[in-house]
Structures are given as C-alpha cells and as structure tokens.
Coordinates of C-alpha atoms in Angstrom, one line a residue:
M1043 CA -24.0 -32.0 -50.3
S1044 CA -24.3 -32.2 -53.9
P1045 CA -27.0 -30.8 -56.1
T1046 CA -26.8 -33.9 -58.2
L1047 CA -24.4 -35.4 -60.4
S1048 CA -27.2 -36.4 -62.3
Y1049 CA -27.1 -40.0 -62.6
K1050 CA -29.1 -42.7 -63.8
E1051 CA -29.5 -46.0 -62.3
S1052 CA -31.6 -48.7 -63.9
S1053 CA -34.6 -46.6 -63.0
R1054 CA -32.8 -43.6 -64.5
Q1055 CA -32.1 -40.9 -62.1
R1056 CA -29.3 -38.5 -61.3
R1057 CA -26.3 -39.1 -59.3
P1058 CA -24.2 -37.3 -56.6
G1059 CA -21.1 -35.7 -57.9
G1060 CA -19.5 -33.0 -55.7
L1061 CA -20.0 -31.4 -52.5
Q1062 CA -22.8 -29.2 -53.7
P1063 CA -26.3 -28.4 -52.4
S1064 CA -27.8 -31.6 -52.2
L1065 CA -25.8 -34.8 -51.6
D1066 CA -28.7 -37.0 -52.3
M1067 CA -31.3 -34.8 -54.0
R1068 CA -31.4 -37.1 -56.8
S1069 CA -29.5 -39.1 -54.6
E1070 CA -27.7 -42.1 -55.8
P1071 CA -24.5 -43.2 -57.6
P1072 CA -23.8 -43.8 -61.3
P1073 CA -25.6 -46.7 -62.9
L1074 CA -24.6 -50.3 -62.5
P1075 CA -24.4 -52.1 -66.0
T1076 CA -28.1 -52.0 -66.9
L1077 CA -29.8 -50.3 -69.8
G1078 CA -33.0 -50.1 -71.7
N1079 CA -35.5 -50.9 -69.0
E1080 CA -38.4 -49.4 -71.0
D1081 CA -37.7 -52.3 -73.3
T1082 CA -38.8 -54.9 -71.1
E1083 CA -42.5 -55.8 -70.4
P1084 CA -43.8 -53.7 -73.3
L1085 CA -41.4 -55.7 -75.4
L1086 CA -40.8 -59.1 -73.8
Q1087 CA -39.1 -60.5 -77.0
E1088 CA -35.5 -59.5 -77.4
P1089 CA -34.7 -57.8 -80.7
T1090 CA -33.0 -60.3 -83.1
R1091 CA -30.5 -59.7 -85.8
P1092 CA -29.5 -61.9 -88.8
F1093 CA -26.4 -63.8 -87.7
S1094 CA -23.3 -62.4 -89.3
G1095 CA -20.7 -63.9 -86.9
P1096 CA -18.9 -62.4 -83.9
R1097 CA -18.2 -58.6 -84.2
G1098 CA -15.5 -56.8 -82.3
Y1099 CA -15.8 -53.5 -80.8
R1100 CA -13.7 -52.0 -83.6
D1101 CA -16.4 -53.0 -86.0
E1102 CA -18.9 -50.9 -84.2
L1103 CA -16.8 -48.1 -83.0
G1104 CA -18.8 -45.4 -84.8
N1105 CA -21.9 -46.6 -82.9
I1106 CA -20.2 -46.7 -79.6
L1107 CA -18.9 -43.1 -80.1
L1108 CA -22.3 -42.0 -81.1
L1109 CA -23.9 -43.5 -78.0
L1110 CA -21.2 -41.9 -75.9
F1111 CA -21.8 -38.5 -77.3
L1112 CA -25.6 -38.8 -76.9
Y1113 CA -25.1 -39.6 -73.2
V1114 CA -22.7 -36.6 -72.9
L1115 CA -25.5 -34.4 -74.3
Q1116 CA -27.8 -35.9 -71.8
G1117 CA -25.6 -35.0 -68.9
I1118 CA -25.5 -31.2 -70.0
P1119 CA -28.9 -30.3 -68.8
L1120 CA -28.5 -32.3 -65.7
G1121 CA -25.4 -30.5 -64.8
L1122 CA -26.8 -27.2 -65.6
A1123 CA -29.9 -27.9 -63.3
G1124 CA -27.5 -29.0 -60.7
S1125 CA -25.6 -25.8 -60.7
I1126 CA -28.7 -23.5 -60.2
P1127 CA -29.2 -24.3 -56.5
L1128 CA -25.6 -23.1 -55.9
I1129 CA -26.2 -19.9 -57.7
L1130 CA -29.5 -19.2 -56.0
Q1131 CA -27.8 -19.8 -52.6
S1132 CA -25.2 -17.2 -53.5
K1133 CA -28.1 -14.8 -54.1
N1134 CA -29.5 -15.5 -50.5
V1135 CA -32.8 -17.1 -51.5
S1136 CA -34.8 -18.9 -48.8
Y1137 CA -34.5 -22.7 -48.2
R1138 CA -38.2 -22.9 -49.1
D1139 CA -37.4 -21.5 -52.4
Q1140 CA -34.7 -24.2 -52.6
A1141 CA -37.2 -26.8 -51.8
F1142 CA -39.5 -25.7 -54.5
F1143 CA -36.7 -25.7 -57.0
S1144 CA -35.7 -29.3 -56.0
F1145 CA -38.8 -30.6 -57.9
V1146 CA -36.8 -30.0 -60.9
F1147 CA -34.9 -33.1 -60.1
W1148 CA -38.0 -35.5 -60.0
P1149 CA -38.5 -36.3 -63.7
F1150 CA -35.5 -38.7 -63.8
S1151 CA -37.3 -40.6 -60.9
L1152 CA -40.6 -40.7 -62.6
K1153 CA -39.8 -41.8 -66.2
L1154 CA -41.4 -45.0 -65.6
L1155 CA -44.8 -43.0 -65.9
W1156 CA -44.2 -42.2 -69.7
A1157 CA -41.6 -44.7 -70.6
P1158 CA -44.1 -47.2 -71.9
M1159 CA -45.5 -44.5 -74.3
V1160 CA -42.0 -43.8 -75.7
D1161 CA -41.5 -47.4 -76.2
A1162 CA -44.9 -48.1 -77.9
V1163 CA -45.7 -45.0 -80.0
Y1164 CA -43.4 -44.2 -83.0
F1165 CA -43.2 -43.8 -86.8
R1166 CA -41.8 -47.1 -88.1
R1167 CA -40.5 -45.6 -91.3
F1168 CA -38.4 -42.9 -89.5
G1169 CA -37.2 -45.2 -86.7
R1170 CA -38.6 -46.4 -83.3
R1171 CA -36.0 -44.4 -81.3
K1172 CA -35.3 -41.6 -83.7
S1173 CA -39.1 -40.8 -83.6
W1174 CA -38.5 -39.5 -80.0
L1175 CA -34.9 -38.7 -80.0
V1176 CA -34.8 -36.4 -82.9
P1177 CA -37.8 -34.1 -81.9
T1178 CA -36.8 -34.1 -78.2
Q1179 CA -33.3 -33.1 -78.9
Y1180 CA -34.5 -30.3 -81.3
V1181 CA -36.8 -29.0 -78.6
L1182 CA -33.9 -29.2 -76.1
G1183 CA -31.6 -27.3 -78.5
L1184 CA -34.1 -24.5 -79.2
F1185 CA -35.3 -24.4 -75.5
M1186 CA -31.6 -23.8 -74.4
M1187 CA -31.1 -21.1 -77.0
Y1188 CA -34.3 -19.3 -75.9
L1189 CA -33.5 -19.8 -72.2
S1190 CA -30.1 -18.2 -72.9
T1191 CA -32.1 -14.9 -73.5
Q1192 CA -34.1 -15.2 -70.4
V1193 CA -32.1 -16.9 -67.7
D1194 CA -30.3 -13.7 -66.5
F1195 CA -33.7 -12.1 -65.9
M1196 CA -35.1 -15.2 -64.1
L1197 CA -31.9 -15.3 -61.9
G1198 CA -32.5 -11.6 -60.9
E1199 CA -29.3 -10.4 -62.5
G1200 CA -29.1 -6.6 -62.0
E1201 CA -29.3 -4.3 -59.0
G1202 CA -32.2 -4.7 -56.7
K1203 CA -33.8 -7.7 -58.4
N1204 CA -34.6 -11.1 -56.8
P1205 CA -34.6 -14.4 -58.6
D1206 CA -37.9 -15.7 -60.0
V1207 CA -37.8 -19.1 -58.4
V1208 CA -41.2 -20.2 -59.8
A1209 CA -40.2 -19.4 -63.4
L1210 CA -36.8 -21.1 -62.9
T1211 CA -38.5 -24.2 -61.5
V1212 CA -41.1 -24.5 -64.2
T1213 CA -38.5 -23.9 -67.0
F1214 CA -35.8 -26.3 -65.6
F1215 CA -38.5 -29.0 -64.8
L1216 CA -39.5 -28.9 -68.5
F1217 CA -35.7 -29.0 -69.3
E1218 CA -35.2 -32.1 -67.2
F1219 CA -38.3 -33.8 -68.5
L1220 CA -37.0 -33.4 -72.1
A1221 CA -33.7 -34.7 -70.9
A1222 CA -35.3 -37.8 -69.2
T1223 CA -37.4 -38.5 -72.5
Q1224 CA -34.1 -38.3 -74.4
D1225 CA -32.6 -40.7 -72.0
I1226 CA -35.4 -43.3 -72.5
A1227 CA -35.0 -43.2 -76.2
V1228 CA -31.2 -43.5 -76.1
D1229 CA -31.3 -46.4 -73.7
G1230 CA -33.7 -48.2 -76.0
W1231 CA -31.7 -47.5 -79.1
A1232 CA -28.5 -48.8 -77.4
L1233 CA -30.1 -52.2 -77.4
T1234 CA -30.4 -52.4 -81.2
M1235 CA -27.7 -50.0 -82.2
L1236 CA -25.0 -52.4 -80.9
S1237 CA -24.6 -56.2 -81.7
R1238 CA -25.1 -58.8 -79.0
E1239 CA -21.3 -59.1 -78.5
N1240 CA -20.9 -55.4 -78.0
V1241 CA -24.1 -54.4 -76.2
G1242 CA -22.2 -54.4 -72.8
Y1243 CA -20.4 -51.2 -74.0
A1244 CA -23.7 -49.4 -73.8
S1245 CA -23.6 -49.3 -70.0
T1246 CA -20.1 -47.9 -70.2
C1247 CA -21.1 -45.2 -72.6
N1248 CA -24.0 -44.5 -70.2
S1249 CA -21.8 -44.0 -67.1
V1250 CA -18.9 -42.3 -68.8
G1251 CA -20.8 -40.0 -71.1
Q1252 CA -23.5 -38.9 -68.6
T1253 CA -20.7 -38.2 -66.0
A1254 CA -18.7 -36.3 -68.5
G1255 CA -21.7 -34.3 -69.6
Y1256 CA -22.6 -33.4 -66.0
F1257 CA -19.0 -32.4 -65.3
L1258 CA -19.1 -30.0 -68.3
G1259 CA -22.6 -28.6 -67.3
N1260 CA -21.9 -28.4 -63.6
V1261 CA -18.3 -28.4 -62.4
L1262 CA -16.5 -26.7 -65.5
F1263 CA -19.3 -24.2 -66.0
L1264 CA -19.2 -23.1 -62.3
A1265 CA -15.4 -22.8 -62.4
L1266 CA -15.3 -20.8 -65.6
E1267 CA -18.4 -18.7 -64.6
S1268 CA -16.7 -17.6 -61.4
A1269 CA -14.6 -14.4 -61.7
A1270 CA -12.6 -15.2 -58.6
F1271 CA -11.6 -18.6 -59.9
C1272 CA -10.7 -17.4 -63.4
N1273 CA -8.7 -14.4 -62.0
K1274 CA -6.8 -16.6 -59.7
Y1275 CA -6.0 -19.5 -61.9
L1276 CA -6.6 -18.6 -65.4
R1277 CA -5.9 -15.0 -66.0
V1278 CA -3.0 -12.7 -65.8
H1279 CA -5.1 -9.5 -65.5
P1280 CA -8.3 -9.7 -63.2
Q1281 CA -11.6 -9.2 -64.9
P1282 CA -15.0 -8.4 -63.2
R1283 CA -16.7 -11.6 -64.8
G1284 CA -15.7 -15.1 -65.5
I1285 CA -14.7 -16.5 -68.9
V1286 CA -18.1 -17.7 -69.6
T1287 CA -21.6 -16.7 -68.6
L1288 CA -24.8 -18.9 -68.3
P1289 CA -26.5 -17.4 -71.3
D1290 CA -23.3 -18.0 -73.5
F1291 CA -23.1 -21.5 -72.2
L1292 CA -26.8 -22.3 -72.9
F1293 CA -26.6 -20.8 -76.4
F1294 CA -23.5 -22.8 -77.4
W1295 CA -24.9 -26.1 -76.2
G1296 CA -28.2 -25.5 -77.7
A1297 CA -26.5 -25.0 -81.1
I1298 CA -24.5 -28.3 -80.5
F1299 CA -27.8 -30.0 -79.8
L1300 CA -29.4 -28.7 -83.1
I1301 CA -26.3 -29.6 -85.2
T1302 CA -25.9 -33.1 -83.7
T1303 CA -29.6 -33.9 -84.0
T1304 CA -29.7 -32.8 -87.6
L1305 CA -26.7 -35.0 -88.4
V1306 CA -28.3 -38.1 -86.5
A1307 CA -31.7 -37.5 -88.4
L1308 CA -30.0 -37.4 -91.8
L1309 CA -27.2 -39.8 -91.5
K1310 CA -27.9 -42.3 -89.0
K1311 CA -30.4 -45.3 -89.8
E1312 CA -31.9 -47.6 -87.3
N1313 CA -31.6 -51.3 -87.6
K1314 CA -34.9 -52.2 -89.2
E1315 CA -34.4 -56.0 -88.7
A1316 CA -34.0 -55.5 -85.0
M1317 CA -37.3 -53.6 -84.7
P1318 CA -40.2 -55.6 -83.3
S1319 CA -43.5 -55.8 -85.0
R1320 CA -46.6 -54.4 -83.4
E1321 CA -47.8 -57.8 -82.5
E1322 CA -44.5 -58.2 -80.4
T1323 CA -45.1 -54.9 -78.6
K1324 CA -47.6 -54.8 -75.8
G1325 CA -49.8 -51.9 -75.6
I1326 CA -49.5 -49.0 -73.2
T1327 CA -52.6 -50.0 -71.3
D1328 CA -51.3 -53.6 -70.7
T1329 CA -48.0 -52.2 -69.4
Y1330 CA -49.6 -49.9 -66.9
K1331 CA -51.9 -52.8 -65.8
L1332 CA -48.8 -54.9 -65.3
L1333 CA -47.2 -52.2 -63.1
F1334 CA -50.3 -52.0 -61.0
R1335 CA -50.4 -55.8 -60.5
I1336 CA -46.7 -55.8 -59.4
I1337 CA -47.1 -53.1 -56.9
R1338 CA -50.2 -54.8 -55.3
M1339 CA -48.2 -57.8 -54.3
P1340 CA -47.8 -58.0 -50.6
A1341 CA -44.0 -58.4 -50.8
V1342 CA -43.5 -55.6 -53.2
L1343 CA -45.9 -53.3 -51.3
T1344 CA -43.9 -53.9 -48.1
F1345 CA -40.6 -53.2 -49.9
C1346 CA -42.1 -49.9 -51.3
I1347 CA -43.3 -48.7 -48.0
L1348 CA -40.0 -49.4 -46.2
I1349 CA -37.6 -48.1 -49.0
L1350 CA -39.8 -44.9 -49.2
T1351 CA -39.0 -44.1 -45.6
A1352 CA -35.5 -45.5 -45.2
K1353 CA -33.7 -42.4 -46.3
I1354 CA -35.4 -39.9 -44.0
G1355 CA -32.4 -40.3 -41.6
F1356 CA -30.0 -38.6 -44.0
S1357 CA -32.3 -36.1 -45.7
A1358 CA -30.9 -33.1 -43.8
A1359 CA -27.2 -34.0 -44.5
D1360 CA -27.8 -34.9 -48.0
A1361 CA -30.0 -32.0 -49.1
V1362 CA -29.0 -29.1 -47.0
T1363 CA -25.3 -29.4 -46.0
G1364 CA -23.8 -28.2 -49.4
L1365 CA -26.1 -25.1 -49.4
K1366 CA -25.1 -24.3 -45.8
L1367 CA -21.4 -24.4 -46.7
V1368 CA -22.0 -22.0 -49.6
E1369 CA -24.0 -19.8 -47.1
E1370 CA -21.0 -19.9 -44.7
G1371 CA -18.8 -18.5 -47.4
V1372 CA -17.3 -21.5 -49.2
P1373 CA -17.0 -20.7 -52.9
K1374 CA -19.4 -22.7 -54.9
E1375 CA -16.9 -23.5 -57.7
H1376 CA -14.6 -24.9 -55.1
L1377 CA -17.3 -27.2 -53.8
A1378 CA -18.0 -28.3 -57.4
L1379 CA -14.3 -29.0 -58.1
L1380 CA -14.3 -31.5 -55.0
A1381 CA -16.3 -33.8 -57.4
V1382 CA -13.1 -34.4 -59.5
P1383 CA -11.1 -36.5 -57.0
M1384 CA -14.3 -38.5 -56.2
V1385 CA -14.6 -39.9 -59.7
P1386 CA -12.1 -42.8 -59.2
L1387 CA -13.7 -43.6 -55.9
Q1388 CA -17.1 -43.7 -57.5
I1389 CA -15.9 -46.1 -60.1
I1390 CA -14.0 -48.5 -57.7
L1391 CA -16.7 -48.7 -54.9
P1392 CA -19.4 -50.5 -56.8
L1393 CA -16.8 -53.1 -57.9
I1394 CA -15.6 -53.7 -54.3
I1395 CA -19.1 -53.6 -52.6
S1396 CA -20.7 -55.9 -55.2
K1397 CA -18.5 -58.7 -53.8
Y1398 CA -20.5 -58.5 -50.5
T1399 CA -23.9 -58.1 -52.1
A1400 CA -23.6 -60.8 -54.6
G1401 CA -24.8 -63.5 -52.2
P1402 CA -28.4 -64.5 -51.1
K1403 CA -28.7 -61.7 -48.5
P1404 CA -27.5 -58.4 -50.1
L1405 CA -29.7 -56.3 -47.7
N1406 CA -27.4 -57.2 -44.9
T1407 CA -24.8 -54.7 -46.4
F1408 CA -27.6 -52.1 -46.4
Y1409 CA -28.4 -52.7 -42.8
K1410 CA -24.8 -52.5 -41.7
A1411 CA -23.9 -49.4 -43.6
M1412 CA -27.0 -47.4 -42.5
P1413 CA -25.9 -46.4 -38.9
F1414 CA -22.7 -45.1 -40.2
R1415 CA -24.4 -42.9 -42.8
I1416 CA -26.8 -41.7 -40.2
L1417 CA -23.9 -40.6 -37.9
L1418 CA -22.2 -38.8 -40.7
G1419 CA -25.2 -36.4 -40.6
L1420 CA -24.0 -35.3 -37.2
E1421 CA -20.4 -35.0 -38.6
F1422 CA -21.7 -32.7 -41.4
A1423 CA -23.5 -30.5 -39.0
L1424 CA -20.3 -30.1 -37.0
L1425 CA -18.5 -29.4 -40.3
V1426 CA -21.0 -26.5 -41.0
W1427 CA -20.7 -25.2 -37.5
W1428 CA -16.9 -25.3 -37.8
T1429 CA -16.7 -23.6 -41.2
P1430 CA -17.0 -19.9 -40.2
K1431 CA -14.4 -20.4 -37.4
V1432 CA -11.7 -21.4 -39.9
K1433 CA -12.6 -18.9 -42.5
H1434 CA -10.0 -16.0 -42.8
E1435 CA -9.5 -13.1 -45.2
G1436 CA -8.0 -15.1 -47.9
G1437 CA -10.6 -17.8 -47.9
F1438 CA -10.2 -21.2 -46.3
P1439 CA -7.0 -23.1 -45.5
I1440 CA -6.1 -26.3 -47.4
Y1441 CA -6.6 -28.6 -44.4
Y1442 CA -10.3 -27.5 -44.4
Y1443 CA -10.9 -28.6 -47.9
I1444 CA -8.9 -31.9 -47.0
I1445 CA -11.4 -32.4 -44.2
V1446 CA -14.4 -31.7 -46.3
L1447 CA -13.1 -34.1 -49.0
L1448 CA -12.4 -37.0 -46.5
S1449 CA -16.0 -36.4 -45.1
Y1450 CA -17.5 -36.7 -48.5
A1451 CA -15.4 -39.8 -49.3
L1452 CA -16.8 -41.5 -46.1
H1453 CA -20.2 -40.5 -47.2
Q1454 CA -19.8 -42.0 -50.6
I1455 CA -18.7 -45.3 -49.1
T1456 CA -21.8 -45.6 -47.0
L1457 CA -24.0 -44.3 -49.8
Y1458 CA -22.8 -46.8 -52.4
S1459 CA -23.0 -49.6 -49.9
M1460 CA -26.7 -49.0 -49.5
Y1461 CA -27.2 -48.3 -53.1
V1462 CA -25.5 -51.4 -54.5
A1463 CA -27.1 -53.5 -51.8
V1464 CA -30.7 -52.4 -53.0
M1465 CA -29.9 -52.7 -56.6
A1466 CA -28.7 -56.3 -56.1
F1467 CA -31.8 -57.2 -54.1
N1468 CA -34.0 -55.7 -56.7
A1469 CA -32.2 -57.7 -59.4
K1470 CA -32.5 -60.9 -57.2
V1471 CA -36.2 -60.7 -56.6
S1472 CA -37.4 -59.4 -60.0
D1473 CA -39.6 -61.8 -61.9
P1474 CA -37.3 -62.9 -64.8
L1475 CA -40.4 -63.0 -67.2
I1476 CA -40.9 -59.2 -66.7
G1477 CA -37.6 -58.5 -65.1
G1478 CA -37.0 -55.1 -66.7
T1479 CA -40.4 -53.5 -66.0
Y1480 CA -40.3 -55.1 -62.4
M1481 CA -36.8 -54.0 -61.6
T1482 CA -37.4 -50.5 -63.0
L1483 CA -40.5 -50.1 -60.9
L1484 CA -38.5 -51.1 -57.7
N1485 CA -35.6 -48.8 -58.6
T1486 CA -38.0 -46.0 -59.2
V1487 CA -39.5 -46.3 -55.9
S1488 CA -36.1 -46.4 -54.3
N1489 CA -35.1 -43.2 -56.0
L1490 CA -38.3 -41.5 -54.8
G1491 CA -37.3 -42.7 -51.3
G1492 CA -34.4 -40.2 -51.6
N1493 CA -36.1 -37.4 -53.5
W1494 CA -39.1 -36.6 -51.3
P1495 CA -37.3 -36.4 -47.9
A1496 CA -34.7 -34.1 -49.5
T1497 CA -37.3 -31.8 -50.7
V1498 CA -39.2 -31.9 -47.3
A1499 CA -35.7 -31.2 -45.6
L1500 CA -35.2 -28.2 -47.6
W1501 CA -38.6 -26.9 -47.0
L1502 CA -38.5 -27.2 -43.2
V1503 CA -35.2 -25.3 -42.6
D1504 CA -36.7 -21.8 -42.6
P1505 CA -39.8 -22.7 -40.4
L1506 CA -37.4 -24.4 -37.8
T1507 CA -35.0 -21.4 -37.8
T1508 CA -35.4 -18.9 -35.0
K1509 CA -34.2 -15.3 -35.4
E1510 CA -34.2 -12.1 -33.3
C1511 CA -34.1 -8.5 -34.3
I1512 CA -31.1 -6.8 -32.7
G1513 CA -30.9 -3.1 -32.6
A1514 CA -34.7 -2.2 -33.2
P1515 CA -36.8 -2.8 -30.0
G1516 CA -40.3 -4.1 -30.6
Q1517 CA -39.5 -5.7 -34.0
T1518 CA -39.2 -9.3 -34.9
C1519 CA -37.9 -11.4 -37.8
R1520 CA -40.6 -14.1 -38.0
T1521 CA -41.7 -13.2 -41.5
T1522 CA -40.1 -11.5 -44.5
V1523 CA -42.2 -8.4 -43.9
A1524 CA -41.1 -8.3 -40.3
T1525 CA -37.5 -8.7 -41.3
E1526 CA -37.7 -5.8 -43.7
L1527 CA -39.3 -3.7 -40.9
C1528 CA -36.4 -4.7 -38.6
I1529 CA -33.9 -3.5 -41.1
K1530 CA -35.8 -0.3 -41.8
H1531 CA -35.8 0.6 -38.2
G1532 CA -32.1 0.2 -38.0
G1533 CA -31.9 -3.3 -36.6
S1534 CA -30.5 -6.5 -38.0
C1535 CA -31.9 -10.2 -37.9
V1536 CA -29.6 -12.6 -36.0
T1537 CA -30.1 -16.3 -36.1
T1538 CA -30.4 -17.7 -32.6
L1539 CA -31.3 -21.3 -33.7
D1540 CA -30.6 -22.7 -37.2
G1541 CA -33.2 -25.0 -38.4
Y1542 CA -30.5 -27.1 -40.1
Y1543 CA -29.1 -28.2 -36.8
V1544 CA -32.6 -29.0 -35.5
E1545 CA -33.2 -31.1 -38.6
S1546 CA -29.8 -32.9 -38.3
I1547 CA -30.6 -34.1 -34.8
T1548 CA -34.1 -35.0 -35.6
C1549 CA -33.0 -37.0 -38.7
V1550 CA -30.5 -38.8 -36.6
V1551 CA -33.2 -39.8 -34.1
L1552 CA -35.7 -40.9 -36.9
G1553 CA -33.0 -42.7 -38.8
F1554 CA -32.0 -44.8 -35.8
A1555 CA -35.7 -45.4 -35.0
W1556 CA -36.2 -46.7 -38.5
W1557 CA -33.0 -48.8 -38.2
F1558 CA -34.0 -50.4 -34.9
L1559 CA -37.8 -50.9 -35.6
L1560 CA -38.1 -51.3 -39.3
G1561 CA -34.5 -52.4 -40.4
P1562 CA -34.9 -56.0 -39.2
K1563 CA -38.2 -56.2 -41.1
F1564 CA -36.6 -54.9 -44.2
K1565 CA -33.8 -57.5 -43.9
K1566 CA -36.5 -60.3 -43.6
L1567 CA -37.6 -59.5 -47.1
Q1568 CA -34.6 -61.6 -48.2
D1569 CA -36.1 -64.7 -46.6
E1570 CA -39.5 -64.4 -48.5
R1571 CA -40.2 -67.3 -50.7
P1572 CA -39.3 -66.8 -54.4
A1573 CA -43.0 -67.3 -55.2
S1574 CA -43.8 -64.1 -53.1
W1575 CA -42.2 -62.0 -55.8
K1576 CA -43.7 -63.8 -58.8
C1577 CA -46.3 -61.9 -60.7
R1578 CA -49.4 -63.9 -61.7
R1579 CA -50.6 -62.7 -65.0

C-alpha cells in the first residue's frame, strides 16, 4: 500500500512508509543498526585511527549533523520517486504502466553490483568517499534542476495529454541510481568520519535522516501539492493549485544539493589516517569472485531460492492495494499522511521483535508471522471492495481512515516480524571473515524477493481484468483501441471482474502453498552446521 518509504537495510533498499501505491515495492522497513557494507570484503581491515582517548558525541557533533543531513538529502529522491505512482494513478494510467515504472525502485536492491567499484576506485588526494559523493551529488542537483523543466511535460500536464511513462521511468531510474551511489559513498564515509566510540550514531543518522528526507519528498510534497488539502487546511481563500508544484520542489532541492555539495567539497576533509592503502583494498575482480563463490554454496543457494519466492503470497496486497484505493477515490495526500502515525510503531517494532529473533532459531518468527500476513491480503481486498460503498459527497468518514490505519498497523507488525527475523538469520550465518560482503549479498537477495513479485503483480492486473462495453452493441473493451471505439459509439466500459481480486485470491493460495510445502525447509536452514555457511577461499 505504499510506494516506498524508501528505506535501506543493510543491503540498502527502500522502506514502506504510508498507505501508498505499493506496500512492499521496495518492500521492507528501515535499517537495523548496520552500515558501510561495501567496506567489507573489499576492505577486510578495519580503518584505524591514532589513539587520542575516548571522545564523546559532543566532540563530533558537527560530523554527526553532516551525516544526518547527507542522509536527509538521500531520502529526497526516494520520496519523490515514491510520489510519482500516486500522481500517475490519479491520471488513470494502466497498471502495466505502473509495473513498468516500478523498476525505478530496483537500484537500491542492486547496489551490490557496483558497490565494489565505488569502494575501490577513487582519487586519494581528494578523498576516498568524496571522489564519489561530490560528483554524484552535483549530478543529482543538476539533474533535479533540469527535471524541473521537463517533469510537467512527462506527466502529461495539460488538456488531452497522457503521461510519458517510458520517459518517466528512464528518468527516475537514473535518479534512483544516483541516489543509491550517493548512499554507498555516505555509508562508507560514516565509518571513518566518526570515531570508534561514536560510530554507532551513523545508523541513527541513517534511519532518522533517510526517513525525514522521504517524508519531505513524499508526504509533505503530496500534501502541499494538493489544492484540496491546502484549501481545506492551510488557506483562507481557495486557490486552483497547491502551495508548491513538482517543478518548484525539484528546482529548490536541486539548488540545495548544489550548495551543500560545494560546501562539502571545499570545507570538509576526509580522515587521511583512516584511509587504507591500495595493498589493504582487494581489487574489484576479487570481490566479484568472492560473491560468486558465496552464492554457489549449497546452503546459500537454497536460501536464495526460497527467499526469492517467499513473498509471492503478499505481492498483490503490497503492490496494488494503495493504487486501488486511489482509483476508488481516496485522496493520495490522505494516504500519504497516514505514514505519520506509523513512525513510532516502525521505531518500536524492531526493538520488540528482536527479543524473539535473538536466539538460535530466528526463522521461527518468520514462519509464524507469514500466515497472518498472507491473510491480511484478503482483508486488504475487502477494504478496497468496501471503499466505494462508504464514500460520500464530502469524501470519506473518519471511521474509514481509522480502519485503514489499523489495517496498515497490523500489516506492519507482520512485515517487521518477517524482516527482523531474516536480518537476524543473515547476521547469524554470515561468515565473520567476510561478514559484510556475505550479509549484504543475503540481504540483497531478500530485497529482490520483494521487488520482482511486486512488479509482476502490477503487470498482471490489467490482463486479469474483464470489462464489457455497455450501451454500444457489438463493441468490446479488450484492448485500448476497442475501448476507444466503445466510447466513440456511445458506450462505456464497465469492469465485470477486477484483476486485483483475482490476484489477491491467487496470491493467498500460492502463499499458503509456499508456507506448507517450502516453509518447513526454510526453517531447517537454521539447523545446518556452521561449516555449511563458511566460504572456503
């Protein structure tokens, strides 16, 4: 139900944040305390500093605030990308187009493919992390300013124009690729920017900063862009447009990117003593060979196959429900604002659930939570079916939003239970000699296990939907051309079977089939001998 509160777990991805188009498109919660995974096998030795005595957080408050702001900047592109599906849905684009646009969210799940390059290639004089951070953020700033001049055209603003989904997808894919690269650089810099005593604050900066950036780029933007919301809550005299527009928002943050990057380039120096020599850093080829050796191990390969298929059972609920609610008339800005009361829950849940996953069998929690999450798919389908029945001239009653919020809260409990369990298992089995690279690989596969079913679920909604042409005998609504002919002959296309409901039932069946047949095998991975997970190099 959420187009992704972009998040980033140790494999660095997006996280769910409000009831928006895809609950699990990027599909998991905010990061647990982990950082800098690209600084692992390519750099097995931990950076060292000359000992200067313990340092309190006040001594490095400037560095902590800088990291926090860099993570806020990282969240802005994620939030903006997450708002586009809602805007597209309000323009009645097809679900196939929504599926195509969902590829925008994949770069944060695939960063492992180029993270070794970001780690190993740099200009030592300028700085290992600044060599990537500065040019990437400059390109992001210029990209946003240029996009501000083109985005209205791509969204089809104006009478009789349709959104150019291909152009939007290519543009925002590059946008997210740059944001993912910035993420790799910032995570790596966090390890050396802060002292050993304070490095734990980096994960806090990550979680808080990225969440705040996503909130600004998604929730706040959608609210201020909505004329209805602004007229109702922020204005005395109604206006035809919101307080901000997407071009204005992009231009403003593009300028902030450029100014911030210039200041970092000129004023912030990297800790040269903490930088490894070339002899300490493994080459790019060695890192990729290591990844290939890990994934060929029987236990790891079994885990990858199972986790890549485990989330099929919730794909329709997670990817399509929010878009269906918008289609049924729920204002997109109201769905976005439902993310706000979820923030405390998203902070508390990992702390509570981790008590049950800290033992030797964390996947038991995953297995127990799975059927409840599958059944919530049916509850979401009922919620979508019920939505038009409670809609009235003034919108939706308060009790409707309370039920939606409670449904989302229940979903978050099951989602976090499964997420924390998998993260705990990955940390448990990762070879300590190459723990970062190993765990990043496992987390990346886990994230892909949520991405590809969500894209497929969006893609199949239209083919599974049946429509009839009413009022124009002899006409059909099977294709776009046929639909236009139906309307041209005075008819209208009426949905007789919604593909979303077909998918919801199918996903529940497939989900329980996986739970019964493959779930026990997934749990048995906990019983594998530790040697089964060791990588022989």
